[in-house]
JSON list of C-alpha atoms in Angstrom, two decimals:
[
{"chain": "A", "resi": 147, "resn": "ASP", "atom": "CA", "xyz": [-10.68, 3.41, -16.39]},
{"chain": "A", "resi": 148, "resn": "ALA", "atom": "CA", "xyz": [-6.95, 4.05, -15.89]},
{"chain": "A", "resi": 149, "resn": "ARG", "atom": "CA", "xyz": [-5.13, 1.31, -13.98]},
{"chain": "A", "resi": 150, "resn": "VAL", "atom": "CA", "xyz": [-1.66, 0.27, -13.03]},
{"chain": "A", "resi": 151, "resn": "THR", "atom": "CA", "xyz": [-0.74, -2.92, -14.83]},
{"chain": "A", "resi": 152, "resn": "GLN", "atom": "CA", "xyz": [1.82, -5.48, -13.76]},
{"chain": "A", "resi": 153, "resn": "THR", "atom": "CA", "xyz": [3.32, -8.43, -15.55]},
{"chain": "A", "resi": 154, "resn": "PRO", "atom": "CA", "xyz": [3.60, -11.29, -14.99]},
{"chain": "A", "resi": 155, "resn": "ARG", "atom": "CA", "xyz": [0.79, -11.90, -12.50]},
{"chain": "A", "resi": 156, "resn": "HIS", "atom": "CA", "xyz": [2.38, -15.13, -11.34]},
{"chain": "A", "resi": 157, "resn": "LYS", "atom": "CA", "xyz": [5.96, -16.34, -11.57]},
{"chain": "A", "resi": 158, "resn": "VAL", "atom": "CA", "xyz": [7.46, -19.59, -10.38]},
{"chain": "A", "resi": 159, "resn": "THR", "atom": "CA", "xyz": [11.20, -19.93, -10.70]},
{"chain": "A", "resi": 160, "resn": "GLU", "atom": "CA", "xyz": [14.12, -21.81, -9.26]},
{"chain": "A", "resi": 161, "resn": "MET", "atom": "CA", "xyz": [16.64, -20.44, -6.85]},
{"chain": "A", "resi": 162, "resn": "GLY", "atom": "CA", "xyz": [19.45, -18.63, -8.60]},
{"chain": "A", "resi": 163, "resn": "GLN", "atom": "CA", "xyz": [17.42, -17.55, -11.61]},
{"chain": "A", "resi": 164, "resn": "GLU", "atom": "CA", "xyz": [16.89, -13.94, -12.63]},
{"chain": "A", "resi": 165, "resn": "VAL", "atom": "CA", "xyz": [13.40, -12.53, -12.19]},
{"chain": "A", "resi": 166, "resn": "THR", "atom": "CA", "xyz": [12.11, -9.39, -13.88]},
{"chain": "A", "resi": 167, "resn": "MET", "atom": "CA", "xyz": [8.81, -7.81, -12.94]},
{"chain": "A", "resi": 168, "resn": "ARG", "atom": "CA", "xyz": [7.29, -5.02, -14.99]},
{"chain": "A", "resi": 169, "resn": "CYS", "atom": "CA", "xyz": [4.90, -2.23, -14.17]},
{"chain": "A", "resi": 170, "resn": "GLN", "atom": "CA", "xyz": [3.07, 0.27, -16.35]},
{"chain": "A", "resi": 171, "resn": "PRO", "atom": "CA", "xyz": [2.03, 3.26, -14.23]},
{"chain": "A", "resi": 172, "resn": "ILE", "atom": "CA", "xyz": [-1.09, 5.26, -14.93]},
{"chain": "A", "resi": 173, "resn": "LEU", "atom": "CA", "xyz": [-0.48, 7.70, -17.76]},
{"chain": "A", "resi": 174, "resn": "GLY", "atom": "CA", "xyz": [0.48, 11.10, -16.39]},
{"chain": "A", "resi": 175, "resn": "HIS", "atom": "CA", "xyz": [1.55, 9.84, -12.98]},
{"chain": "A", "resi": 176, "resn": "ASN", "atom": "CA", "xyz": [5.09, 10.85, -12.07]},
{"chain": "A", "resi": 177, "resn": "THR", "atom": "CA", "xyz": [5.67, 8.79, -8.93]},
{"chain": "A", "resi": 178, "resn": "VAL", "atom": "CA", "xyz": [6.15, 5.03, -8.88]},
{"chain": "A", "resi": 179, "resn": "PHE", "atom": "CA", "xyz": [6.51, 2.74, -5.89]},
{"chain": "A", "resi": 180, "resn": "TRP", "atom": "CA", "xyz": [7.53, -0.89, -5.46]},
{"chain": "A", "resi": 181, "resn": "TYR", "atom": "CA", "xyz": [6.26, -2.82, -2.44]},
{"chain": "A", "resi": 182, "resn": "ARG", "atom": "CA", "xyz": [6.71, -6.37, -1.22]},
{"chain": "A", "resi": 183, "resn": "GLN", "atom": "CA", "xyz": [4.01, -8.10, 0.81]},
{"chain": "A", "resi": 184, "resn": "THR", "atom": "CA", "xyz": [4.53, -11.22, 2.91]},
{"chain": "A", "resi": 185, "resn": "MET", "atom": "CA", "xyz": [2.65, -12.77, 5.78]},
{"chain": "A", "resi": 186, "resn": "MET", "atom": "CA", "xyz": [5.58, -12.28, 8.13]},
{"chain": "A", "resi": 187, "resn": "GLN", "atom": "CA", "xyz": [6.71, -8.75, 7.22]},
{"chain": "A", "resi": 188, "resn": "GLY", "atom": "CA", "xyz": [3.49, -7.24, 5.89]},
{"chain": "A", "resi": 189, "resn": "LEU", "atom": "CA", "xyz": [3.78, -4.46, 3.34]},
{"chain": "A", "resi": 190, "resn": "GLU", "atom": "CA", "xyz": [7.34, -3.17, 2.82]},
{"chain": "A", "resi": 191, "resn": "LEU", "atom": "CA", "xyz": [8.39, -0.30, 0.60]},
{"chain": "A", "resi": 192, "resn": "LEU", "atom": "CA", "xyz": [11.30, -1.36, -1.56]},
{"chain": "A", "resi": 193, "resn": "ALA", "atom": "CA", "xyz": [11.85, 1.72, -3.74]},
{"chain": "A", "resi": 194, "resn": "TYR", "atom": "CA", "xyz": [10.18, 4.76, -5.16]},
{"chain": "A", "resi": 195, "resn": "PHE", "atom": "CA", "xyz": [10.73, 7.07, -8.07]},
{"chain": "A", "resi": 196, "resn": "ARG", "atom": "CA", "xyz": [9.70, 10.58, -8.92]},
{"chain": "A", "resi": 197, "resn": "ASN", "atom": "CA", "xyz": [9.97, 11.76, -12.51]},
{"chain": "A", "resi": 198, "resn": "ARG", "atom": "CA", "xyz": [11.85, 8.50, -13.22]},
{"chain": "A", "resi": 199, "resn": "ALA", "atom": "CA", "xyz": [14.60, 9.33, -10.71]},
{"chain": "A", "resi": 200, "resn": "PRO", "atom": "CA", "xyz": [15.03, 7.04, -7.70]},
{"chain": "A", "resi": 201, "resn": "LEU", "atom": "CA", "xyz": [14.24, 8.94, -4.49]},
{"chain": "A", "resi": 202, "resn": "ASP", "atom": "CA", "xyz": [14.61, 6.16, -1.96]},
{"chain": "A", "resi": 203, "resn": "ASP", "atom": "CA", "xyz": [15.61, 2.54, -2.35]},
{"chain": "A", "resi": 204, "resn": "SER", "atom": "CA", "xyz": [16.73, 1.98, 1.21]},
{"chain": "A", "resi": 205, "resn": "GLY", "atom": "CA", "xyz": [14.22, -0.83, 1.66]},
{"chain": "A", "resi": 206, "resn": "MET", "atom": "CA", "xyz": [15.71, -2.89, -1.12]},
{"chain": "A", "resi": 207, "resn": "PRO", "atom": "CA", "xyz": [18.47, -5.51, -0.69]},
{"chain": "A", "resi": 208, "resn": "LYS", "atom": "CA", "xyz": [21.10, -3.89, -2.89]},
{"chain": "A", "resi": 209, "resn": "ASP", "atom": "CA", "xyz": [23.13, -6.97, -3.61]},
{"chain": "A", "resi": 210, "resn": "ARG", "atom": "CA", "xyz": [20.41, -8.73, -5.54]},
{"chain": "A", "resi": 211, "resn": "PHE", "atom": "CA", "xyz": [17.59, -6.28, -6.24]},
{"chain": "A", "resi": 212, "resn": "SER", "atom": "CA", "xyz": [17.52, -3.43, -8.71]},
{"chain": "A", "resi": 213, "resn": "ALA", "atom": "CA", "xyz": [14.77, -1.07, -9.80]},
{"chain": "A", "resi": 214, "resn": "GLU", "atom": "CA", "xyz": [14.72, 1.16, -12.86]},
{"chain": "A", "resi": 215, "resn": "MET", "atom": "CA", "xyz": [12.42, 3.30, -14.95]},
{"chain": "A", "resi": 216, "resn": "PRO", "atom": "CA", "xyz": [13.68, 3.12, -18.54]},
{"chain": "A", "resi": 217, "resn": "ASP", "atom": "CA", "xyz": [10.90, 5.49, -19.56]},
{"chain": "A", "resi": 218, "resn": "ALA", "atom": "CA", "xyz": [7.80, 7.10, -18.10]},
{"chain": "A", "resi": 219, "resn": "THR", "atom": "CA", "xyz": [5.59, 4.16, -19.08]},
{"chain": "A", "resi": 220, "resn": "LEU", "atom": "CA", "xyz": [7.68, 1.33, -17.66]},
{"chain": "A", "resi": 221, "resn": "ALA", "atom": "CA", "xyz": [9.15, 0.47, -14.28]},
{"chain": "A", "resi": 222, "resn": "THR", "atom": "CA", "xyz": [11.09, -2.73, -13.67]},
{"chain": "A", "resi": 223, "resn": "LEU", "atom": "CA", "xyz": [12.15, -4.64, -10.60]},
{"chain": "A", "resi": 224, "resn": "LYS", "atom": "CA", "xyz": [14.84, -7.28, -11.02]},
{"chain": "A", "resi": 225, "resn": "ILE", "atom": "CA", "xyz": [16.08, -9.92, -8.66]},
{"chain": "A", "resi": 226, "resn": "GLN", "atom": "CA", "xyz": [19.36, -11.64, -9.53]},
{"chain": "A", "resi": 227, "resn": "PRO", "atom": "CA", "xyz": [19.96, -14.22, -8.22]},
{"chain": "A", "resi": 228, "resn": "SER", "atom": "CA", "xyz": [16.60, -15.08, -6.70]},
{"chain": "A", "resi": 229, "resn": "GLU", "atom": "CA", "xyz": [16.32, -16.91, -3.37]},
{"chain": "A", "resi": 230, "resn": "PRO", "atom": "CA", "xyz": [13.41, -18.74, -1.70]},
{"chain": "A", "resi": 231, "resn": "ARG", "atom": "CA", "xyz": [13.08, -15.91, 0.84]},
{"chain": "A", "resi": 232, "resn": "ASP", "atom": "CA", "xyz": [12.15, -13.59, -2.04]},
{"chain": "A", "resi": 233, "resn": "SER", "atom": "CA", "xyz": [8.85, -15.41, -2.42]},
{"chain": "A", "resi": 234, "resn": "ALA", "atom": "CA", "xyz": [6.18, -12.77, -1.93]},
{"chain": "A", "resi": 235, "resn": "VAL", "atom": "CA", "xyz": [3.65, -10.62, -3.74]},
{"chain": "A", "resi": 236, "resn": "TYR", "atom": "CA", "xyz": [5.26, -7.59, -5.33]},
{"chain": "A", "resi": 237, "resn": "PHE", "atom": "CA", "xyz": [3.09, -4.54, -5.89]},
{"chain": "A", "resi": 238, "resn": "CYS", "atom": "CA", "xyz": [3.69, -1.53, -8.03]},
{"chain": "A", "resi": 239, "resn": "ALA", "atom": "CA", "xyz": [1.82, 1.69, -7.33]},
{"chain": "A", "resi": 240, "resn": "SER", "atom": "CA", "xyz": [1.78, 5.05, -9.05]},
{"chain": "A", "resi": 241, "resn": "GLY", "atom": "CA", "xyz": [0.65, 8.51, -8.02]},
{"chain": "A", "resi": 242, "resn": "PRO", "atom": "CA", "xyz": [0.15, 11.94, -9.57]},
{"chain": "A", "resi": 243, "resn": "GLY", "atom": "CA", "xyz": [2.94, 13.38, -7.41]},
{"chain": "A", "resi": 244, "resn": "LEU", "atom": "CA", "xyz": [0.96, 16.02, -5.52]},
{"chain": "A", "resi": 245, "resn": "ALA", "atom": "CA", "xyz": [3.69, 17.10, -3.16]},
{"chain": "A", "resi": 246, "resn": "GLY", "atom": "CA", "xyz": [2.33, 18.30, 0.14]},
{"chain": "A", "resi": 247, "resn": "LYS", "atom": "CA", "xyz": [-1.27, 17.44, -0.77]},
{"chain": "A", "resi": 248, "resn": "GLY", "atom": "CA", "xyz": [-1.63, 13.85, 0.36]},
{"chain": "A", "resi": 249, "resn": "ASP", "atom": "CA", "xyz": [-0.74, 12.00, -2.79]},
{"chain": "A", "resi": 250, "resn": "THR", "atom": "CA", "xyz": [-2.95, 8.96, -3.41]},
{"chain": "A", "resi": 251, "resn": "GLN", "atom": "CA", "xyz": [-1.19, 5.81, -4.54]},
{"chain": "A", "resi": 252, "resn": "TYR", "atom": "CA", "xyz": [-2.91, 3.57, -7.08]},
{"chain": "A", "resi": 253, "resn": "PHE", "atom": "CA", "xyz": [-1.88, -0.04, -6.78]},
{"chain": "A", "resi": 254, "resn": "GLY", "atom": "CA", "xyz": [-1.51, -2.65, -9.45]},
{"chain": "A", "resi": 255, "resn": "PRO", "atom": "CA", "xyz": [-2.79, -6.23, -8.99]},
{"chain": "A", "resi": 256, "resn": "GLY", "atom": "CA", "xyz": [0.62, -7.54, -7.97]},
{"chain": "A", "resi": 257, "resn": "THR", "atom": "CA", "xyz": [3.05, -10.22, -9.13]},
{"chain": "A", "resi": 258, "resn": "ARG", "atom": "CA", "xyz": [3.01, -13.36, -7.00]},
{"chain": "A", "resi": 259, "resn": "LEU", "atom": "CA", "xyz": [6.57, -14.73, -7.01]},
{"chain": "A", "resi": 260, "resn": "THR", "atom": "CA", "xyz": [7.46, -18.21, -5.85]},
{"chain": "A", "resi": 261, "resn": "VAL", "atom": "CA", "xyz": [11.14, -19.17, -5.72]},
{"chain": "A", "resi": 262, "resn": "LEU", "atom": "CA", "xyz": [11.72, -22.89, -5.30]},
{"chain": "B", "resi": 190, "resn": "ALA", "atom": "CA", "xyz": [9.92, 9.50, 12.21]},
{"chain": "B", "resi": 191, "resn": "GLN", "atom": "CA", "xyz": [6.36, 8.46, 11.64]},
{"chain": "B", "resi": 192, "resn": "SER", "atom": "CA", "xyz": [4.59, 5.25, 12.50]},
{"chain": "B", "resi": 193, "resn": "VAL", "atom": "CA", "xyz": [1.15, 3.72, 12.54]},
{"chain": "B", "resi": 194, "resn": "THR", "atom": "CA", "xyz": [-0.32, 1.19, 14.98]},
{"chain": "B", "resi": 195, "resn": "GLN", "atom": "CA", "xyz": [-3.39, -0.80, 14.08]},
{"chain": "B", "resi": 196, "resn": "LEU", "atom": "CA", "xyz": [-4.93, -2.48, 17.09]},
{"chain": "B", "resi": 197, "resn": "GLY", "atom": "CA", "xyz": [-6.14, -5.98, 16.35]},
{"chain": "B", "resi": 198, "resn": "SER", "atom": "CA", "xyz": [-4.87, -8.05, 13.46]},
{"chain": "B", "resi": 199, "resn": "HIS", "atom": "CA", "xyz": [-8.36, -9.53, 13.08]},
{"chain": "B", "resi": 200, "resn": "VAL", "atom": "CA", "xyz": [-11.79, -8.06, 13.76]},
{"chain": "B", "resi": 201, "resn": "SER", "atom": "CA", "xyz": [-14.96, -10.13, 13.47]},
{"chain": "B", "resi": 202, "resn": "VAL", "atom": "CA", "xyz": [-18.44, -8.65, 13.14]},
{"chain": "B", "resi": 203, "resn": "SER", "atom": "CA", "xyz": [-21.88, -9.88, 12.14]},
{"chain": "B", "resi": 204, "resn": "GLU", "atom": "CA", "xyz": [-23.55, -8.61, 9.02]},
{"chain": "B", "resi": 205, "resn": "GLY", "atom": "CA", "xyz": [-25.39, -5.40, 9.90]},
{"chain": "B", "resi": 206, "resn": "ALA", "atom": "CA", "xyz": [-23.22, -4.63, 12.92]},
{"chain": "B", "resi": 207, "resn": "LEU", "atom": "CA", "xyz": [-21.01, -1.61, 13.42]},
{"chain": "B", "resi": 208, "resn": "VAL", "atom": "CA", "xyz": [-17.51, -1.83, 12.04]},
{"chain": "B", "resi": 209, "resn": "LEU", "atom": "CA", "xyz": [-14.72, -0.13, 14.02]},
{"chain": "B", "resi": 210, "resn": "LEU", "atom": "CA", "xyz": [-11.09, -0.51, 12.97]},
{"chain": "B", "resi": 211, "resn": "ARG", "atom": "CA", "xyz": [-8.55, 1.30, 15.10]},
{"chain": "B", "resi": 212, "resn": "CYS", "atom": "CA", "xyz": [-5.55, 3.29, 13.98]},
{"chain": "B", "resi": 213, "resn": "ASN", "atom": "CA", "xyz": [-3.18, 5.40, 16.05]},
{"chain": "B", "resi": 214, "resn": "TYR", "atom": "CA", "xyz": [-0.30, 7.32, 14.57]},
{"chain": "B", "resi": 215, "resn": "SER", "atom": "CA", "xyz": [2.90, 8.88, 15.71]},
{"chain": "B", "resi": 216, "resn": "SER", "atom": "CA", "xyz": [4.17, 11.93, 13.87]},
{"chain": "B", "resi": 217, "resn": "SER", "atom": "CA", "xyz": [6.43, 14.85, 14.74]},
{"chain": "B", "resi": 218, "resn": "VAL", "atom": "CA", "xyz": [4.68, 17.03, 12.18]},
{"chain": "B", "resi": 219, "resn": "PRO", "atom": "CA", "xyz": [0.99, 17.36, 11.22]},
{"chain": "B", "resi": 220, "resn": "PRO", "atom": "CA", "xyz": [0.18, 14.25, 9.25]},
{"chain": "B", "resi": 221, "resn": "TYR", "atom": "CA", "xyz": [-1.83, 13.20, 6.28]},
{"chain": "B", "resi": 222, "resn": "LEU", "atom": "CA", "xyz": [-3.74, 10.00, 7.06]},
{"chain": "B", "resi": 223, "resn": "PHE", "atom": "CA", "xyz": [-5.11, 7.29, 4.78]},
{"chain": "B", "resi": 224, "resn": "TRP", "atom": "CA", "xyz": [-7.13, 4.11, 4.88]},
{"chain": "B", "resi": 225, "resn": "TYR", "atom": "CA", "xyz": [-6.64, 1.54, 2.14]},
{"chain": "B", "resi": 226, "resn": "VAL", "atom": "CA", "xyz": [-8.54, -1.72, 1.59]},
{"chain": "B", "resi": 227, "resn": "GLN", "atom": "CA", "xyz": [-7.20, -4.90, 0.04]},
{"chain": "B", "resi": 228, "resn": "TYR", "atom": "CA", "xyz": [-9.58, -7.56, -1.24]},
{"chain": "B", "resi": 229, "resn": "PRO", "atom": "CA", "xyz": [-8.24, -11.10, -1.72]},
{"chain": "B", "resi": 230, "resn": "ASN", "atom": "CA", "xyz": [-5.71, -11.42, -4.52]},
{"chain": "B", "resi": 231, "resn": "GLN", "atom": "CA", "xyz": [-5.90, -7.72, -5.36]},
{"chain": "B", "resi": 232, "resn": "GLY", "atom": "CA", "xyz": [-3.85, -4.59, -4.82]},
{"chain": "B", "resi": 233, "resn": "LEU", "atom": "CA", "xyz": [-4.66, -1.91, -2.27]},
{"chain": "B", "resi": 234, "resn": "GLN", "atom": "CA", "xyz": [-7.40, 0.61, -3.01]},
{"chain": "B", "resi": 235, "resn": "LEU", "atom": "CA", "xyz": [-7.87, 3.99, -1.34]},
{"chain": "B", "resi": 236, "resn": "LEU", "atom": "CA", "xyz": [-10.93, 4.16, 0.95]},
{"chain": "B", "resi": 237, "resn": "LEU", "atom": "CA", "xyz": [-10.45, 7.69, 2.22]},
{"chain": "B", "resi": 238, "resn": "LYS", "atom": "CA", "xyz": [-7.85, 10.21, 3.29]},
{"chain": "B", "resi": 239, "resn": "TYR", "atom": "CA", "xyz": [-7.48, 13.18, 5.62]},
{"chain": "B", "resi": 240, "resn": "THR", "atom": "CA", "xyz": [-5.35, 16.10, 4.50]},
{"chain": "B", "resi": 241, "resn": "THR", "atom": "CA", "xyz": [-6.77, 19.35, 5.85]},
{"chain": "B", "resi": 242, "resn": "GLY", "atom": "CA", "xyz": [-10.15, 20.80, 6.77]},
{"chain": "B", "resi": 243, "resn": "ALA", "atom": "CA", "xyz": [-13.03, 18.77, 8.16]},
{"chain": "B", "resi": 244, "resn": "THR", "atom": "CA", "xyz": [-11.80, 16.11, 10.56]},
{"chain": "B", "resi": 245, "resn": "LEU", "atom": "CA", "xyz": [-14.62, 13.69, 9.70]},
{"chain": "B", "resi": 246, "resn": "VAL", "atom": "CA", "xyz": [-13.82, 12.18, 6.33]},
{"chain": "B", "resi": 247, "resn": "LYS", "atom": "CA", "xyz": [-16.24, 10.14, 4.26]},
{"chain": "B", "resi": 248, "resn": "GLY", "atom": "CA", "xyz": [-14.99, 7.53, 1.87]},
{"chain": "B", "resi": 249, "resn": "ILE", "atom": "CA", "xyz": [-16.26, 4.91, -0.52]},
{"chain": "B", "resi": 250, "resn": "ASN", "atom": "CA", "xyz": [-18.59, 2.04, 0.37]},
{"chain": "B", "resi": 251, "resn": "GLY", "atom": "CA", "xyz": [-20.10, 3.86, 3.37]},
{"chain": "B", "resi": 252, "resn": "PHE", "atom": "CA", "xyz": [-16.89, 4.09, 5.40]},
{"chain": "B", "resi": 253, "resn": "GLU", "atom": "CA", "xyz": [-15.79, 7.15, 7.31]},
{"chain": "B", "resi": 254, "resn": "ALA", "atom": "CA", "xyz": [-12.96, 8.09, 9.65]},
{"chain": "B", "resi": 255, "resn": "GLU", "atom": "CA", "xyz": [-12.38, 10.88, 12.11]},
{"chain": "B", "resi": 256, "resn": "PHE", "atom": "CA", "xyz": [-9.04, 12.58, 12.69]},
{"chain": "B", "resi": 257, "resn": "LYS", "atom": "CA", "xyz": [-8.59, 13.24, 16.40]},
{"chain": "B", "resi": 258, "resn": "LYS", "atom": "CA", "xyz": [-5.39, 15.13, 17.00]},
{"chain": "B", "resi": 259, "resn": "SER", "atom": "CA", "xyz": [-5.68, 15.00, 20.80]},
{"chain": "B", "resi": 260, "resn": "GLU", "atom": "CA", "xyz": [-5.89, 11.21, 20.66]},
{"chain": "B", "resi": 261, "resn": "THR", "atom": "CA", "xyz": [-3.52, 10.78, 17.68]},
{"chain": "B", "resi": 262, "resn": "SER", "atom": "CA", "xyz": [-6.15, 8.53, 16.18]},
{"chain": "B", "resi": 263, "resn": "PHE", "atom": "CA", "xyz": [-7.82, 7.96, 12.83]},
{"chain": "B", "resi": 264, "resn": "HIS", "atom": "CA", "xyz": [-10.30, 5.13, 13.44]},
{"chain": "B", "resi": 265, "resn": "LEU", "atom": "CA", "xyz": [-12.34, 3.74, 10.56]},
{"chain": "B", "resi": 266, "resn": "THR", "atom": "CA", "xyz": [-16.06, 3.08, 11.00]},
{"chain": "B", "resi": 267, "resn": "LYS", "atom": "CA", "xyz": [-19.07, 1.86, 9.07]},
{"chain": "B", "resi": 268, "resn": "PRO", "atom": "CA", "xyz": [-22.54, 1.77, 10.63]},
{"chain": "B", "resi": 269, "resn": "SER", "atom": "CA", "xyz": [-23.63, -1.54, 9.11]},
{"chain": "B", "resi": 270, "resn": "ALA", "atom": "CA", "xyz": [-21.30, -4.23, 7.82]},
{"chain": "B", "resi": 271, "resn": "HIS", "atom": "CA", "xyz": [-21.92, -6.07, 4.57]},
{"chain": "B", "resi": 272, "resn": "MET", "atom": "CA", "xyz": [-20.49, -9.43, 3.62]},
{"chain": "B", "resi": 273, "resn": "SER", "atom": "CA", "xyz": [-18.65, -7.67, 0.81]},
{"chain": "B", "resi": 274, "resn": "ASP", "atom": "CA", "xyz": [-16.67, -5.62, 3.38]},
{"chain": "B", "resi": 275, "resn": "ALA", "atom": "CA", "xyz": [-14.61, -8.67, 4.32]},
{"chain": "B", "resi": 276, "resn": "ALA", "atom": "CA", "xyz": [-11.05, -7.66, 3.40]},
{"chain": "B", "resi": 277, "resn": "GLU", "atom": "CA", "xyz": [-7.81, -6.40, 4.89]},
{"chain": "B", "resi": 278, "resn": "TYR", "atom": "CA", "xyz": [-7.63, -2.75, 5.87]},
{"chain": "B", "resi": 279, "resn": "PHE", "atom": "CA", "xyz": [-4.45, -0.69, 6.12]},
{"chain": "B", "resi": 280, "resn": "CYS", "atom": "CA", "xyz": [-3.97, 2.64, 7.83]},
{"chain": "B", "resi": 281, "resn": "ALA", "atom": "CA", "xyz": [-1.12, 4.83, 6.55]},
{"chain": "B", "resi": 282, "resn": "VAL", "atom": "CA", "xyz": [0.51, 8.16, 7.41]},
{"chain": "B", "resi": 283, "resn": "SER", "atom": "CA", "xyz": [2.72, 10.69, 5.66]},
{"chain": "B", "resi": 284, "resn": "PRO", "atom": "CA", "xyz": [3.98, 14.17, 6.59]},
{"chain": "B", "resi": 285, "resn": "ASN", "atom": "CA", "xyz": [1.99, 17.09, 5.20]},
{"chain": "B", "resi": 286, "resn": "THR", "atom": "CA", "xyz": [5.02, 18.89, 3.78]},
{"chain": "B", "resi": 287, "resn": "GLY", "atom": "CA", "xyz": [6.92, 18.19, 0.62]},
{"chain": "B", "resi": 288, "resn": "PHE", "atom": "CA", "xyz": [6.74, 14.81, -0.95]},
{"chain": "B", "resi": 289, "resn": "GLN", "atom": "CA", "xyz": [7.12, 11.88, 1.37]},
{"chain": "B", "resi": 290, "resn": "LYS", "atom": "CA", "xyz": [6.45, 8.19, 1.23]},
{"chain": "B", "resi": 291, "resn": "LEU", "atom": "CA", "xyz": [3.54, 6.55, 3.05]},
{"chain": "B", "resi": 292, "resn": "VAL", "atom": "CA", "xyz": [4.17, 4.51, 6.17]},
{"chain": "B", "resi": 293, "resn": "PHE", "atom": "CA", "xyz": [1.65, 1.66, 6.40]},
{"chain": "B", "resi": 294, "resn": "GLY", "atom": "CA", "xyz": [0.36, -0.16, 9.45]},
{"chain": "B", "resi": 295, "resn": "THR", "atom": "CA", "xyz": [0.38, -3.94, 9.68]},
{"chain": "B", "resi": 296, "resn": "GLY", "atom": "CA", "xyz": [-3.22, -4.27, 8.59]},
{"chain": "B", "resi": 297, "resn": "THR", "atom": "CA", "xyz": [-6.47, -5.51, 10.14]},
{"chain": "B", "resi": 298, "resn": "ARG", "atom": "CA", "xyz": [-8.40, -8.35, 8.58]},
{"chain": "B", "resi": 299, "resn": "LEU", "atom": "CA", "xyz": [-12.16, -7.79, 8.81]},
{"chain": "B", "resi": 300, "resn": "LEU", "atom": "CA", "xyz": [-14.29, -10.92, 8.95]},
{"chain": "B", "resi": 301, "resn": "VAL", "atom": "CA", "xyz": [-18.05, -10.58, 8.42]},
{"chain": "B", "resi": 302, "resn": "SER", "atom": "CA", "xyz": [-20.36, -13.42, 9.38]},
{"chain": "B", "resi": 303, "resn": "PRO", "atom": "CA", "xyz": [-23.96, -13.86, 8.26]}
]
């Protein structure tokens, strides 16, 4: 049963510290998405990649957030420095990249980040 | 630009009652439409999607949705609610050309009482 995996599942850190979240997409999927979910803002798209290239990161605060795909099996989302307002659940999703055919996104279990 | 409106942040039903979750979309081009479900402390999971063809779409767990172009709607229904259906439900839209990101609604929390 292929699944998107995310690590860590929970992270508590202090303001100013660097946070790195990792995602392993489903093998063979060529699109990867990062979302942030909060009570106030709901589900927000931060960035997405196709074939490891960033297609859109307009939803991401550029001064402190960065997203990369070092290889096809790993996507990372970094926050440096972290702030209390970054506290949220961060989801990674992957998809087979069926352009024009209603690509389904498969979500990971999320990383719950708390910044004190 | 595309957008999705989900009417009602919370919907409460009794076990065995009809479930109706509303979704209206705005799109300048023919859309693809999706319903996702999120159980507590989990990621989103696809319930069903409309791309082309039959406008009544059946999904997992007994849910179905009907694409009504004239009403720009894609409401989600289930004839008889189960306690296990309690979750948050998200409607989403994307254009039907090229590769585009999904635009999600704000979600509707379904509460099921015994």
